[in-house]
Coordinates of C-alpha atoms and ligand atoms in Angstrom, one line a residue:
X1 CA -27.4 -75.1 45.0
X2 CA -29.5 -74.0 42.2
X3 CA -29.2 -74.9 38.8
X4 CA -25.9 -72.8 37.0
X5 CA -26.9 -71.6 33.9
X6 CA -24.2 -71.7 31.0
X7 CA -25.2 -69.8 27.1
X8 CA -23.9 -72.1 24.4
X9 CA -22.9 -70.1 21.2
X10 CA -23.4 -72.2 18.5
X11 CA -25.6 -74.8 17.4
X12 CA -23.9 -77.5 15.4
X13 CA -22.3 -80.4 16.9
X14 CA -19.6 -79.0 19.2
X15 CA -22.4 -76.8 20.9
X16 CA -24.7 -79.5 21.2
X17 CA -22.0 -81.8 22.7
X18 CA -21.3 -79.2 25.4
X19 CA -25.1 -78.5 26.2
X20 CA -25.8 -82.4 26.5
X21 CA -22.8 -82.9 29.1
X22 CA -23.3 -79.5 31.0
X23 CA -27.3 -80.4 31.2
X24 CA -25.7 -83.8 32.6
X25 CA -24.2 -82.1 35.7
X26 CA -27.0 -80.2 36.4
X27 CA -26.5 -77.0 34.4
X28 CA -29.5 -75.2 33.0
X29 CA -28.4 -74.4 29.7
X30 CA -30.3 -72.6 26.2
X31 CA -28.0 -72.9 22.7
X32 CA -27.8 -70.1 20.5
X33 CA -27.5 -70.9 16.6
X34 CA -27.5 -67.7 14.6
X35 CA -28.6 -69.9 11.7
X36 CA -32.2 -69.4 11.1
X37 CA -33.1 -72.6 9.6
X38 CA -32.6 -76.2 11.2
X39 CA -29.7 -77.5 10.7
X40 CA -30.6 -81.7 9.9
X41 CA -30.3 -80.8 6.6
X42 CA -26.3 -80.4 6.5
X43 CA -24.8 -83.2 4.8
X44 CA -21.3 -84.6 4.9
X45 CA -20.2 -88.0 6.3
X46 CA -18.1 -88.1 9.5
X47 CA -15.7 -90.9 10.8
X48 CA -15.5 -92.0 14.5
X49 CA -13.7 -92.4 17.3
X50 CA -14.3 -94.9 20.3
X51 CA -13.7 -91.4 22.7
X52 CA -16.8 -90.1 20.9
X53 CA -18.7 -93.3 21.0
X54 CA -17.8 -93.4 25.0
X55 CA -19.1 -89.6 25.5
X56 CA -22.2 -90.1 23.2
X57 CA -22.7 -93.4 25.6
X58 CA -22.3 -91.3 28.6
X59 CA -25.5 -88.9 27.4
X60 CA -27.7 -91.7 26.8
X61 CA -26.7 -92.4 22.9
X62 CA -26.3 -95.6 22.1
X63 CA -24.1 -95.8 18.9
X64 CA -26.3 -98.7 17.6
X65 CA -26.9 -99.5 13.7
X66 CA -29.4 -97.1 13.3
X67 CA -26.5 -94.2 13.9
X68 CA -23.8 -95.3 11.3
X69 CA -22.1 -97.8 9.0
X70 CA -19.7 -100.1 10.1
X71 CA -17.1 -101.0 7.6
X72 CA -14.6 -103.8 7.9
X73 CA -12.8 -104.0 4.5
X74 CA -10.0 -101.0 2.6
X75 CA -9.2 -101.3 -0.9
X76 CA -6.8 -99.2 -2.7
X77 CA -7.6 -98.6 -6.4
X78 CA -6.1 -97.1 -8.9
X79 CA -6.7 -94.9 -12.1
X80 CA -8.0 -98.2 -14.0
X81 CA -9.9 -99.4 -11.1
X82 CA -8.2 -102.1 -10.2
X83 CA -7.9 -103.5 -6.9
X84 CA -4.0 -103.4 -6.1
X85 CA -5.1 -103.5 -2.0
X86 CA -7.2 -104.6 0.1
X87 CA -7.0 -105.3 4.4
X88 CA -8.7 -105.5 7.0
X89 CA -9.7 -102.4 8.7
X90 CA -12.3 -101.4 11.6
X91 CA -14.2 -98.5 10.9
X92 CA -17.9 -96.9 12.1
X93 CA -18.9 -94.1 9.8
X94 CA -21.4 -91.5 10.2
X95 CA -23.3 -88.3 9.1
X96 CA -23.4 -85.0 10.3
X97 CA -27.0 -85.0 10.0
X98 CA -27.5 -88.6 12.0
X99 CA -25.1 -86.9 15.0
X100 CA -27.0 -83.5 15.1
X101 CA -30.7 -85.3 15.4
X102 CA -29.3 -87.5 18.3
X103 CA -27.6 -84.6 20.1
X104 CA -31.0 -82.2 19.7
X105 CA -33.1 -85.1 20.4
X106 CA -32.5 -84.6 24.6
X107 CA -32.4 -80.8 24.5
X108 CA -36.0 -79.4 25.4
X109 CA -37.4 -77.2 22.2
X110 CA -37.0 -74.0 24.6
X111 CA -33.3 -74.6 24.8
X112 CA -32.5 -74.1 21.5
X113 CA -33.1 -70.9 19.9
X114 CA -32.7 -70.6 16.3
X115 CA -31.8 -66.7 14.3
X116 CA -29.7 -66.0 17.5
X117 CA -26.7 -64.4 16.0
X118 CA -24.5 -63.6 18.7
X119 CA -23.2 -60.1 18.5
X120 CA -20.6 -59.3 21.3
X121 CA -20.5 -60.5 25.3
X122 CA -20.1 -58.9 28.6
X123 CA -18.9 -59.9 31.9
X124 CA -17.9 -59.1 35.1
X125 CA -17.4 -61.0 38.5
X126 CA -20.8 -61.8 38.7
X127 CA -21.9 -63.3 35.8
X128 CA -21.8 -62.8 31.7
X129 CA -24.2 -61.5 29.3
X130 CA -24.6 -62.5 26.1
X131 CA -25.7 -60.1 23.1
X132 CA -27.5 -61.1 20.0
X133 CA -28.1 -59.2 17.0
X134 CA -32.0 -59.0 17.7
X135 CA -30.9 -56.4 20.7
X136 CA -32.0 -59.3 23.3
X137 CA -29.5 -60.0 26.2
X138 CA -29.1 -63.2 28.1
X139 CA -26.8 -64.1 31.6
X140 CA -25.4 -67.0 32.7
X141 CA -22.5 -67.9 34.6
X142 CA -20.9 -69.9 31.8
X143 CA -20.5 -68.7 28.2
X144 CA -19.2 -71.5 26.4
X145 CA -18.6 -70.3 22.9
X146 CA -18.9 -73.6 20.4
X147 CA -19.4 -71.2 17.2
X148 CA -16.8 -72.3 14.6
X149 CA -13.6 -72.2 13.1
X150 CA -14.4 -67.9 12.4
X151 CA -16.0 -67.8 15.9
X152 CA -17.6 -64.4 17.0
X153 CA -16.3 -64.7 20.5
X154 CA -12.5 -65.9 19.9
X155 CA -12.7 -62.4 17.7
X156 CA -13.7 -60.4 20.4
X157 CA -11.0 -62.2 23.2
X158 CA -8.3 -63.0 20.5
X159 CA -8.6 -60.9 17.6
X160 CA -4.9 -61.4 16.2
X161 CA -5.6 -65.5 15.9
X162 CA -5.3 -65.9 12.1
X163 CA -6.1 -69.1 9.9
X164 CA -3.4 -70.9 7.8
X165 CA -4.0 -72.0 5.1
X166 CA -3.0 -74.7 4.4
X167 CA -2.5 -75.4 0.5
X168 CA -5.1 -77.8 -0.4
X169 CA -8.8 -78.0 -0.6
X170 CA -11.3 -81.5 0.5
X171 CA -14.0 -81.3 -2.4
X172 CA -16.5 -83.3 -1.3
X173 CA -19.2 -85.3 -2.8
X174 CA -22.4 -87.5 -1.3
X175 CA -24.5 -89.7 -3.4
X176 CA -27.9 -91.7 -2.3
X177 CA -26.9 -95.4 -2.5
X178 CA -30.0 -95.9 -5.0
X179 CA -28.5 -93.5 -7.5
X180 CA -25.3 -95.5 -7.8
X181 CA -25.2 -98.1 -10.5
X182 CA -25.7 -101.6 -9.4
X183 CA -22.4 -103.2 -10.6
X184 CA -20.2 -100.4 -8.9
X185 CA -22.6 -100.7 -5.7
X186 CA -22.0 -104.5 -5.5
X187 CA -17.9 -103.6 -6.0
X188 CA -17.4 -100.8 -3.5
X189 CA -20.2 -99.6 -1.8
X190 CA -19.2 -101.1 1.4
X191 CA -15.5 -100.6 1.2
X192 CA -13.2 -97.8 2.2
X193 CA -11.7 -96.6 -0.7
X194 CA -8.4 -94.7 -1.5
X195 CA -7.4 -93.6 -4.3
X196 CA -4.1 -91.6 -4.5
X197 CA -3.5 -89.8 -8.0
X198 CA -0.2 -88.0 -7.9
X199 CA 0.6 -85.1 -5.1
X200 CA -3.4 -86.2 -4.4
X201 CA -5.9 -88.2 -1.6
X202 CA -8.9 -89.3 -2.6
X203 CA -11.0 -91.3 0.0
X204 CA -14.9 -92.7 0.0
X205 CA -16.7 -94.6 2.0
X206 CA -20.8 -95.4 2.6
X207 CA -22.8 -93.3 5.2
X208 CA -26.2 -93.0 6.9
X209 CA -28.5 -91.5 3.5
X210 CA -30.3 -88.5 3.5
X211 CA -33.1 -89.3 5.8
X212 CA -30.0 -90.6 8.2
X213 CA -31.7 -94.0 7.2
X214 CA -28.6 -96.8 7.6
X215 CA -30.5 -99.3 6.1
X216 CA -29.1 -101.1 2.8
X217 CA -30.8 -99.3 -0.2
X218 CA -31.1 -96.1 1.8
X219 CA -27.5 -94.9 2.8
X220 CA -25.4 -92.5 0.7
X221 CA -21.9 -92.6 -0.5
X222 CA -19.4 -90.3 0.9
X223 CA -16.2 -88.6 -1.3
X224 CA -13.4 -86.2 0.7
X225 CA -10.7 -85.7 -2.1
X226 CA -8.1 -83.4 -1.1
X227 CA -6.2 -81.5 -3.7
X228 CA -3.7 -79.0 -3.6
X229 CA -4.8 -75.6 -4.6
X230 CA -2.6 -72.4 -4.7
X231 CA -4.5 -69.2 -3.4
X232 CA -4.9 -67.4 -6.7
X233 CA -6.7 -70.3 -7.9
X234 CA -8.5 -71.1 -4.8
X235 CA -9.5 -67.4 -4.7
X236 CA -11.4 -67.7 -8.5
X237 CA -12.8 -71.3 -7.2
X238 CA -14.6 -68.6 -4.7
X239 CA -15.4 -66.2 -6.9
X240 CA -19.6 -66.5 -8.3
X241 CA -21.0 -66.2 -11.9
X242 CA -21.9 -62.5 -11.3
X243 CA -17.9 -61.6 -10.5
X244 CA -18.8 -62.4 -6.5
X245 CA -16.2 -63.0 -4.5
X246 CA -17.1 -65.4 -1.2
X247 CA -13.9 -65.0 0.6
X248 CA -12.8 -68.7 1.6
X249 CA -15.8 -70.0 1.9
X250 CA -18.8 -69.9 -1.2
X251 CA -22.0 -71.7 -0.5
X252 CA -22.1 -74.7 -2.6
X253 CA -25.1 -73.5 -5.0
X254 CA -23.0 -70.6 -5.8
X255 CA -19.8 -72.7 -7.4
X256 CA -19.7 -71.6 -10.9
X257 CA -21.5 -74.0 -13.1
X258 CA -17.6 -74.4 -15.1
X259 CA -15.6 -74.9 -12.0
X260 CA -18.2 -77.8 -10.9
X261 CA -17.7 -79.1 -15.2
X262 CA -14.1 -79.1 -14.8
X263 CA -13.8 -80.7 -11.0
X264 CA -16.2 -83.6 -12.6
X265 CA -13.7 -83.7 -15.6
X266 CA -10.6 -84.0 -13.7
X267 CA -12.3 -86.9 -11.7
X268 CA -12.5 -88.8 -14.7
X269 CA -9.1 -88.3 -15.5
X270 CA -7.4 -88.7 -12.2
X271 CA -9.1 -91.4 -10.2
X272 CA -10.7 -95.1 -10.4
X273 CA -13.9 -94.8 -13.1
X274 CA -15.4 -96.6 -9.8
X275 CA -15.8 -93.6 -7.8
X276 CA -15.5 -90.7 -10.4
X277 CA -18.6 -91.9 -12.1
X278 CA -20.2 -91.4 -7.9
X279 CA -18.3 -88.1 -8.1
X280 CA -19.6 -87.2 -11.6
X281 CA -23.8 -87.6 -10.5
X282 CA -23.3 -85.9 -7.6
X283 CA -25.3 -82.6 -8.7
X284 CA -23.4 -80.4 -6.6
X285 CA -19.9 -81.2 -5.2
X286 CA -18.6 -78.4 -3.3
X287 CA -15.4 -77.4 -1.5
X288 CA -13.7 -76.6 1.5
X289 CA -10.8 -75.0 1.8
X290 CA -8.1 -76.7 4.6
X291 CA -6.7 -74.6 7.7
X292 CA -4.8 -74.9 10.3
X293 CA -5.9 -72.3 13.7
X294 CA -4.6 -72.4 17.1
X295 CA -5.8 -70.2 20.1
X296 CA -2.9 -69.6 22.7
X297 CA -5.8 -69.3 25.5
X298 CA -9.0 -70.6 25.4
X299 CA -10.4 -69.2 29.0
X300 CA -11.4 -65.8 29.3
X301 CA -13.1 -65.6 32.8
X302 CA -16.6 -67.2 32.4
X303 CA -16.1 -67.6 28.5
X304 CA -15.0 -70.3 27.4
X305 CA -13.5 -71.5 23.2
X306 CA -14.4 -75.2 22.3
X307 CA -14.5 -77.4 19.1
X308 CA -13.6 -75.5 16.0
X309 CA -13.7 -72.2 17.7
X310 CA -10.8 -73.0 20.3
X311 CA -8.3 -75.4 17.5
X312 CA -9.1 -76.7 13.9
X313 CA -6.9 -79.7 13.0
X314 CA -6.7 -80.4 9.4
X315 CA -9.7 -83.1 9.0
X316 CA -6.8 -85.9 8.2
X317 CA -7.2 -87.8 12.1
X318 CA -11.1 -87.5 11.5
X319 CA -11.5 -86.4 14.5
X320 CA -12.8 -83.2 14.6
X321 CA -16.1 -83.9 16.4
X322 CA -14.1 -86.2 18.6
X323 CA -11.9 -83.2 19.8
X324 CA -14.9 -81.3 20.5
X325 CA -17.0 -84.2 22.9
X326 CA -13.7 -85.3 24.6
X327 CA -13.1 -80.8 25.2
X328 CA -16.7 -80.7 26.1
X329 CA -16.5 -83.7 29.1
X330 CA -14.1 -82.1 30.8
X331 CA -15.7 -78.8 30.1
X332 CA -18.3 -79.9 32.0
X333 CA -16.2 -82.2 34.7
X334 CA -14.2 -78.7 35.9
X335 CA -16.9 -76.7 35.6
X336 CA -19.4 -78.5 38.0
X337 CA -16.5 -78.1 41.0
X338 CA -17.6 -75.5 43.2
X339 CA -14.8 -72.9 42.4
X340 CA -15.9 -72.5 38.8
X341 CA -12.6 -70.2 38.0
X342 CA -10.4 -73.1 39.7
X343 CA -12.3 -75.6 37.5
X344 CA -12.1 -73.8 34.4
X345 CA -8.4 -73.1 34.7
X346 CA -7.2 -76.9 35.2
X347 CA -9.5 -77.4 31.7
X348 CA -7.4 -75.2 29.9
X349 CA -4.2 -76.1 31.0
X350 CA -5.8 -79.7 29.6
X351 CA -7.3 -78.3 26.6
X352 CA -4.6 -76.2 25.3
X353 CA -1.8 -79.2 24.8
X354 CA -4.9 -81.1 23.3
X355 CA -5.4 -78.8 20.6
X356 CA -1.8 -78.2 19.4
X357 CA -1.0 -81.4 19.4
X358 CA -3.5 -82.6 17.2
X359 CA -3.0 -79.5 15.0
X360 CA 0.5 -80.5 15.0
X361 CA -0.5 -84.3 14.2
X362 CA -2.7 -83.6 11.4
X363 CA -0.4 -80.7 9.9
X364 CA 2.1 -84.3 10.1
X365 CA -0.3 -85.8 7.8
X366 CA -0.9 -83.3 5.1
X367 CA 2.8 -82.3 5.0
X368 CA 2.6 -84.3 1.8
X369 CA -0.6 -82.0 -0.1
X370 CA 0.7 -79.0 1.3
X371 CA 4.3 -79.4 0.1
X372 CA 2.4 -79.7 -3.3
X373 CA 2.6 -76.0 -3.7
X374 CA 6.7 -75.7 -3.4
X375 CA 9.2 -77.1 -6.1
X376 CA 10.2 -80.7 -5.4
X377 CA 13.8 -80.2 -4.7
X378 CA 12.4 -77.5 -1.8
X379 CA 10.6 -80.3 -0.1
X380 CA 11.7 -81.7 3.3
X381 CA 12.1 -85.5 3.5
X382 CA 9.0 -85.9 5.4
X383 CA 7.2 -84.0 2.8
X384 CA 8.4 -86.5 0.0
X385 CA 7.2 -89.9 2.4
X386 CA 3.8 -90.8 0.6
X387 CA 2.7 -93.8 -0.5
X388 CA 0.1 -96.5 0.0
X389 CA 2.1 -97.9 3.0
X390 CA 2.3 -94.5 4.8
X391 CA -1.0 -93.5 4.3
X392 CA -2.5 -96.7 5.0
X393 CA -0.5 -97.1 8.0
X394 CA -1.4 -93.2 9.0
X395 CA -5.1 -93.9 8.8
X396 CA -4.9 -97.1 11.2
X397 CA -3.1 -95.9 13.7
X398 CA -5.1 -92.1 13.9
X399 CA -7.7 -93.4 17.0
X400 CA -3.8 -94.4 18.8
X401 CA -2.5 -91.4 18.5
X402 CA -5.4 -89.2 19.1
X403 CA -5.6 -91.2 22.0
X404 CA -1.4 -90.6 22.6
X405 CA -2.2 -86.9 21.8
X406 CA -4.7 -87.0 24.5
X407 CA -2.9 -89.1 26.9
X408 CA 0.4 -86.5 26.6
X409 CA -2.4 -83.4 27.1
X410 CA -3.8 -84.7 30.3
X411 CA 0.2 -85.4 31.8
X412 CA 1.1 -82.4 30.9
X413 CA -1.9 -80.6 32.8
X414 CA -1.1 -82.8 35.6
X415 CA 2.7 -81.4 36.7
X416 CA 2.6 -79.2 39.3
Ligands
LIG1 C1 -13.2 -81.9 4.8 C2 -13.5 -82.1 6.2 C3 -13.7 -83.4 6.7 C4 -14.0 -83.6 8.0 N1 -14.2 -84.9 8.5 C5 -14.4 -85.1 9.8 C6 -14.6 -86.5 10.3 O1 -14.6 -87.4 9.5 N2 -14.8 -86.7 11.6 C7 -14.8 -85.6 12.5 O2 -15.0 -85.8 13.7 N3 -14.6 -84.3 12.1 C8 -14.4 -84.1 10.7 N4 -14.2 -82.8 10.3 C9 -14.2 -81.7 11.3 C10 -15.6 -81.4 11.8 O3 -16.4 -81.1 10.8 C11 -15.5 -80.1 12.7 O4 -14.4 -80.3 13.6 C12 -16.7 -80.0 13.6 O5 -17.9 -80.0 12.8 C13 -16.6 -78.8 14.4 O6 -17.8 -78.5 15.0 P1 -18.1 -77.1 15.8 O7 -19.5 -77.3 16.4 O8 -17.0 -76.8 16.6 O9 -18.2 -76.0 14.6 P2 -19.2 -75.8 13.4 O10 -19.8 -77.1 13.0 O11 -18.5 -74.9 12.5 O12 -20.4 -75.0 14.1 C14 -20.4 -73.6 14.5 C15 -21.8 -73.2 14.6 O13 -21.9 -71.9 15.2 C16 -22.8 -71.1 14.5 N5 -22.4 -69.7 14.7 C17 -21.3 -69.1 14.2 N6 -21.2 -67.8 14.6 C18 -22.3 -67.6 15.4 C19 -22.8 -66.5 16.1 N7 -22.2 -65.3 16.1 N8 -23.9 -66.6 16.9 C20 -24.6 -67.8 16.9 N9 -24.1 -68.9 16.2 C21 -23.0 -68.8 15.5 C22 -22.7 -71.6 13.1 O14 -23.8 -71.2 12.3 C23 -22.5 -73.1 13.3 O15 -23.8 -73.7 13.3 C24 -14.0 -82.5 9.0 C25 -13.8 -81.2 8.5 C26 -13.5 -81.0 7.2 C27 -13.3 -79.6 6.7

């Protein structure tokens, strides 16, 4: 049989995932990134999962020390900066950056095509046809559409999908390991931190650096702080010096010089001097807001939602990229049957439990931030459990039940 050939919509991680496991099972497959520019240069530290680590072992990437930063020790701190916790924990952190170079490393340079904005898509029984913004057209027999949580294609099959949001922003921060002062690098650097100022999370740990170098002296230091943020406010948070407003989403350069002045100020008041002072010389945190989307199908005949694009779980089970390898393996498992409709059928009825339940676990885990924005005598019960115990015991147990989420997924495709 000759080579199928499947588009891939989107360049970033999830699309990259998908083209690596297709190209495994024989597919012929060219990713479309509408970005113009490569995308190394993206920087925000990830966490793992062993599913991921089995997929990226399954393409040839061995998750050795040159991919991440293993850390073995938690400590809780609080606003002083004293240590009031500290266990035992087993962690393997990441970059986005280090991920993307391994995933493009396999894909020939021809198969990646950069300033390909997707515009709309065609199909009919015999195959689909992709259409980009430049006026080219390209056909496959696969469309698998891997471009984000506002994805182009889930617009044109499922316009009415909406995102909740969900009440709280992560502001995030990354700071080269050789621009942290010695005394706090020799305290922390290779911990996982938490900090947990009132109604807040505040979590950091040490990633590959900028170069995606994993070497002491060369990694960077990661921040996600989630806070709760009502809409008015998040909406000026978007809003540029010239009166701009971004929508939910500003590019980081754009934050207003005073909302990046007073995010730095609060950090100083709120958390351990430890990490605010990492916070405070990062030149330019930025922010991104927190949703929740679910997509009732994720098949349209040879098109095909994965990663962000199908379900976007709040980022609290780190396992975003996780979701996106273990939908992409069995992507690529049903699709190289010989009755590709067949096969694509039995990977929704898989994919679609996957990706409500972890919506629903994660939505679980921010109950707390969200319920933020209500009075306190309107909260549920399980919106008042928080503290050190719950969260610690929440982050331990997240590769479980990702693994219980998955495990329920997969039974439930199974009945007849
Ligand atoms: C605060 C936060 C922390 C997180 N932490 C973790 C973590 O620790 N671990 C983890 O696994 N996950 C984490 N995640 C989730 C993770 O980042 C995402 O799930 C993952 O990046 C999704 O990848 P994706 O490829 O599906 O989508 P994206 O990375 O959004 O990529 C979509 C791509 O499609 C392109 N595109 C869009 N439209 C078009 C078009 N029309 N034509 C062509 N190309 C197009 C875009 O330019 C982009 O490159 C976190 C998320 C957040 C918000």
């Amino acid at each position: 049989m000759p080579a199928r050939r499947a588009l891939v919509v989107g360049g970033s991680l999830g699309g990259l995932l998908a083209a690596n496991l297709l190209r495994s099972k024989g597919w012929d497959v060219t990713v479309f990134e509408r970005n113009a520019e490569d995308l190394t240069g993206r920087g925000a530290g990830l966490s793992t999962h062993p599913q991921l680590l089995d997929i990226l072992h399954r393409i040839g990437i061995d998750f050795d020390e040159s991919m991440g930063v293993k850390l073995d020790r938690f400590i809780c701190l609080d606003a002083s900066g004293r240590v009031y916790r500290e266990e035992k924990t087993s962690r393997l952190m990441t970059s986005w950056g280090r991920l993307y170079r391994a995933l493009r490393a396999p894909l020939p340079a021809e198969s990646y095509r950069l300033a390909m904005a997707l515009a709309k898509i065609e199909q009919d029984a015999a195959g689909v046809t992709a259409i980009f913004a430049t006026g080219e057209r390209f056909e496959g027999d696969l469309l698998v559409a891997a471009d984000g949580v506002r994805s182009t294609v889930r617009e044109q099959f499922l316009g009415d999908v909406e995102l909740h949001y969900a009440g709280y922003v992560a502001w995030r921060a990354m700071l080269d390991e050789s621009e942290i002062p010695p005394a706090i690098r020799q305290e922390i650097f290779e911990r996982y931190v938490f900090c947990l100022p009132e109604g807040e999370l505040f979590l950091a740990y040490p990633v590959p650096g900028r170069n995606n170098e994993t070497r002491a002296g060369e990694r960077a230091y990661n921040i996600v702080w989630y806070r709760p943020t009502d809409p008015k406010t998040l909406a000026d948070l978007c809003t540029d010096a010239t009166g701009k407003y971004h929508g939910s989403a500003i590019p980081p350069p754009l934050i207003r010089p005073d909302v990046t002045a007073a995010i730095k100020a609060t950090a100083r008041e709120l958390v351990a001097p430890q990490v605010a002072e990492i916070f405070v010389r990062t030149p330019q945190p930025f922010f991104q807001p927190i949703f929740d989307m679910e997509s009732p199908r994720t098949v349209f005949g040879r098109v095909v939602l994965v990663g962000d694009a199908a379900f976007v779980a709040r980022p609290h089970v780190g396992a975003g990229v996780t979701k996106a390898a273990l939908e992409s393996a069995s992507l690529a498992e049903a699709a190289s049957t010989r009755d590709l409709a067949a096969g694509l059928l039995r990977f929704e009825q898989e994919q679609v439990p996957f990706g409500r339940g972890l919506v629903a676990l994660a939505r679980q885990e921010g109950a707390y931030l969200s319920a933020q924005l209500k009075p306190r005598e309107q909260r549920t019960a399980a919106e008042l459990k928080w503290d050190v115990d719950h969260v610690l015991l929440a982050h331990n147990s997240r590769t479980e039940r990702l693994r219980e989420v998955l495990h329920a997924a997969r039974s439930a495709a199974a009945q007849p």
